Amino acid sequence: MNIKGLLKYLPVVSIVLVAIMLLVIVIIFTIRNINAQNERMEEFTARQGVSVIRTLEAGTRTGFMEGDWGIEYLQMLIEQAAKDPDVEWVGLINSDGIIVAHSEPAKIGLRLLMGKELNTVKAVIRTGEPMSFTREISEGRTIFEIWKPFTPFPDQLAQTEIIAKHTRIGQELLDIFDKEKKQVLFLGLKMDRFKEIRRQELIFAIFMGGVLFIIGSASVYFIFVVQNAYLVRRTLDEMRTYTRNVLESMANGLITVDRSLRVATFNPTALEILRKNKEEVDGRPISGLLPVDDEIRQVLSDSESILEKEVKISVEGRGKSFLALSVSPLRDPESSIARGAVVILRDMTMIRELEQKVIMSEKFAALGRLSAGVAHEIRNPLNSIRGFIQYFQKKLKLEPEDYRYTELMLTEVDRLNRVISKLLAYSKPREPRLGIRSADEIVDHCIRIVEREASEAGIEIIRKAGQDDLPLVLVDTDQMTQVFLNILINAIEATSRGGSVSISARTDEKGRLQIITEDTGEGIPRENVDKLFDPFFSTKKKGTGLGLAIVKSIVEGHGGEIEVESELGKGTRFIITINTYQAPPVDDSLDGYDEAGATSRAS
C-alpha cells in the first residue's frame, strides 16, 4: 500500500490512538482515585478504632476514679463497645499473650503462644505506637484490626497504686495496668460497609471513565469531522472559485441544460453572445434561446455522442449572428445516464462576415475586371451605332413609324450606355474626396431633389426630428449624395400611392452617425434580403442591379456600414452608419486652417 493509501486511513488511526490514550489516562486516574479512597478509608477506620479505644480508656479511668470498679466493669465496657454495628470484636491482652478481656467471653484466658498476633503485641509494647492491618476471615469478609497500648491513667498511676492497695479490686487492676504499659487493646472493625462503598465508587469510577472515554472519543471524532468538513468546504470553495474563473475567462459561451431542457448554468460570455441578461436565461427553456432541442434530446439518449452545428439567429442590437454550437452530454460519474447537456457557443459572425467579404471581394474583383473589359468592348460599338442611327435619321426621309423605331433604338442605346457607365463606376470606383460636412445638409439636399417625383407618385416624404447637435462627418459630398438619392428613389419606387418614406438621423452607442430610411412598401422576401447588395440582382423589372452594389461600395469606402431590415407587408429600413469627424487638438500654428485645407489634407 502506498503513502496515499495510508493517508486515507490516517483519521481513523488517529481517532483510535487518541481513544486508547484517553482510556489509559482514565484507567490511571481511576486506579489512583481508588487507591486514594482506600487510604482515606483506612485512615478513617483507624481513627474510628482509636476513638473507640480512647473511649474505653476514658470509661476505665472514670470507673476507677469512682472507687467501685473492677475487671468485670472493663469486661462490660468491652462487650458494650462490641455491640456497635461496625465493631467485630474487642479484646485486651497483656505482654504474656494472655487475653484478659474480650467481647467474646469464651476467649478470656486464652494465651497467644506464637503467630502474627503475638508478634504484633510485642511490637506494639516495644514501640508504644498503634498498629493496624486488614485480615480476611471466613466467607470472604475483611476485618480492619487496630492494636494499641491500653493506658487508661498513666498520669494518675502513682495515686492509683496507693488507693488500690486497700481494695481487692484495685489490686487486680494493678496486676493488669502496670507501669511498663504491658497491656494491648485490640479492636476489629467491620469493612463490609466500606467495601460496599468502595465497590460503588469503583462502579462510578468505571462509569465516569467510560463516559469520559466516550465524550473524549466523540470530541476527537467531532474535531476531525469539523476539520474535515472545513477542509472539504474550503476545497469546494476553491474549486468553485477556480471553476467560476475558468468559465468566466472562457472566450466561448457555455450553457448547461438539465433533462427537462431548461438552462441550469451559464457563463457571462454566453450572455454577451446572446445579448441577454441573467433573468432572460436562467431557468428558461433552451428552445427560446437556441435551436438545439433535437440535438440535446439525441445527446441525452446517447451519452457518448457529441453533436456540432452552425446556426444563424437574430440577436437584439446586432442583427443576424452566426453561432457554432457544440452539444455534449453532462455525464454522471456514478452512472452512464446523462444528467444534462453542455452547449458551447462560438460567435462566428465576424469570421463569416470576413469570409463573405473575401468571397464577395474576389467575386467583385473578377466581375469588375470582366465588366471593365466588356464595357470598353461594348461602349465603342454603341457609340458607332448611335452615330449611324442619327446619320440615317438625317440622311433618309423616314416614315413617322420608322422614325419612332429609330428613336426607340437611340433610347435603348443610351440605356445600355448608362448601364456600362455604372458598371465602370462600380468596377473602378474613384477615391472619395473627403470634406467636413453636415449629414443633415446632404440629406435635406437629396430630399429636395426627390420631392417632386415623390409628390407625383402620391408618396409623402417625412423628415423626422433627430438628436440636437448631430456631429459632423468627413465624407465625399457627391458620393454620399449618390448614396442617399439611390436609397430614397428605391424607397419611393417600392412604396404604393398614399404611403410614406421617412428619414432620420441619430448616433449609436459608439458615437457613430446613423442615417435611417424607412418606407411603408411591401417589403422584401427574407430570401432576397441578403442578395440586395449583389451586383446585377434586382427586384425591379427595369433595374440593373448595380445601384445598391455601388451604394455599399461607397459606404464601405468611407469606413461605414449599411444594413437592411425588411418585413413583408410592413416595409423596409436601411441603416447607414458612418464615422463622425474628430476635431484635431487646437494648435496656434494652424490659424490659417480652412475647409479647403482640411479637404485636401484629408484626401
PDB file of C-alpha atoms in Angstrom, residues 473 480 484 506-516 555-556 558-563 574-580:
ATOM      1  CA  VAL A 473     -18.852  63.827 -40.786  1.00  0.00           C
ATOM      2  CA  MET A 480     -22.844  60.395 -50.251  1.00  0.00           C
ATOM      3  CA  PHE A 484     -28.922  58.828 -50.282  1.00  0.00           C
ATOM      4  CA  ARG A 506     -29.069  59.682 -34.680  1.00  0.00           C
ATOM      5  CA  THR A 507     -25.863  58.495 -33.015  1.00  0.00           C
ATOM      6  CA  ASP A 508     -25.321  54.916 -31.838  1.00  0.00           C
ATOM      7  CA  GLU A 509     -23.687  53.675 -28.625  1.00  0.00           C
ATOM      8  CA  LYS A 510     -20.222  54.045 -30.221  1.00  0.00           C
ATOM      9  CA  GLY A 511     -20.811  57.676 -31.138  1.00  0.00           C
ATOM     10  CA  ARG A 512     -21.148  56.971 -34.881  1.00  0.00           C
ATOM     11  CA  LEU A 513     -23.763  58.705 -37.023  1.00  0.00           C
ATOM     12  CA  GLN A 514     -26.676  56.648 -38.331  1.00  0.00           C
ATOM     13  CA  ILE A 515     -28.960  57.737 -41.177  1.00  0.00           C
ATOM     14  CA  ILE A 516     -32.155  55.651 -41.170  1.00  0.00           C
ATOM     15  CA  VAL A 555     -20.316  53.422 -47.783  1.00  0.00           C
ATOM     16  CA  GLU A 556     -17.571  50.876 -47.135  1.00  0.00           C
ATOM     17  CA  HIS A 558     -15.914  55.719 -46.180  1.00  0.00           C
ATOM     18  CA  GLY A 559     -15.277  53.107 -43.453  1.00  0.00           C
ATOM     19  CA  GLY A 560     -19.001  52.802 -42.740  1.00  0.00           C
ATOM     20  CA  GLU A 561     -21.637  50.072 -42.713  1.00  0.00           C
ATOM     21  CA  ILE A 562     -25.019  49.594 -44.341  1.00  0.00           C
ATOM     22  CA  GLU A 563     -27.733  47.281 -43.019  1.00  0.00           C
ATOM     23  CA  PHE A 574     -31.948  50.968 -44.498  1.00  0.00           C
ATOM     24  CA  ILE A 575     -29.453  51.953 -41.782  1.00  0.00           C
ATOM     25  CA  ILE A 576     -26.271  53.703 -42.934  1.00  0.00           C
ATOM     26  CA  THR A 577     -23.604  54.060 -40.238  1.00  0.00           C
ATOM     27  CA  ILE A 578     -20.608  56.347 -40.845  1.00  0.00           C
ATOM     28  CA  ASN A 579     -17.825  57.584 -38.605  1.00  0.00           C
ATOM     29  CA  THR A 580     -18.028  61.122 -37.252  1.00  0.00           C
TER      30      THR A 580
END
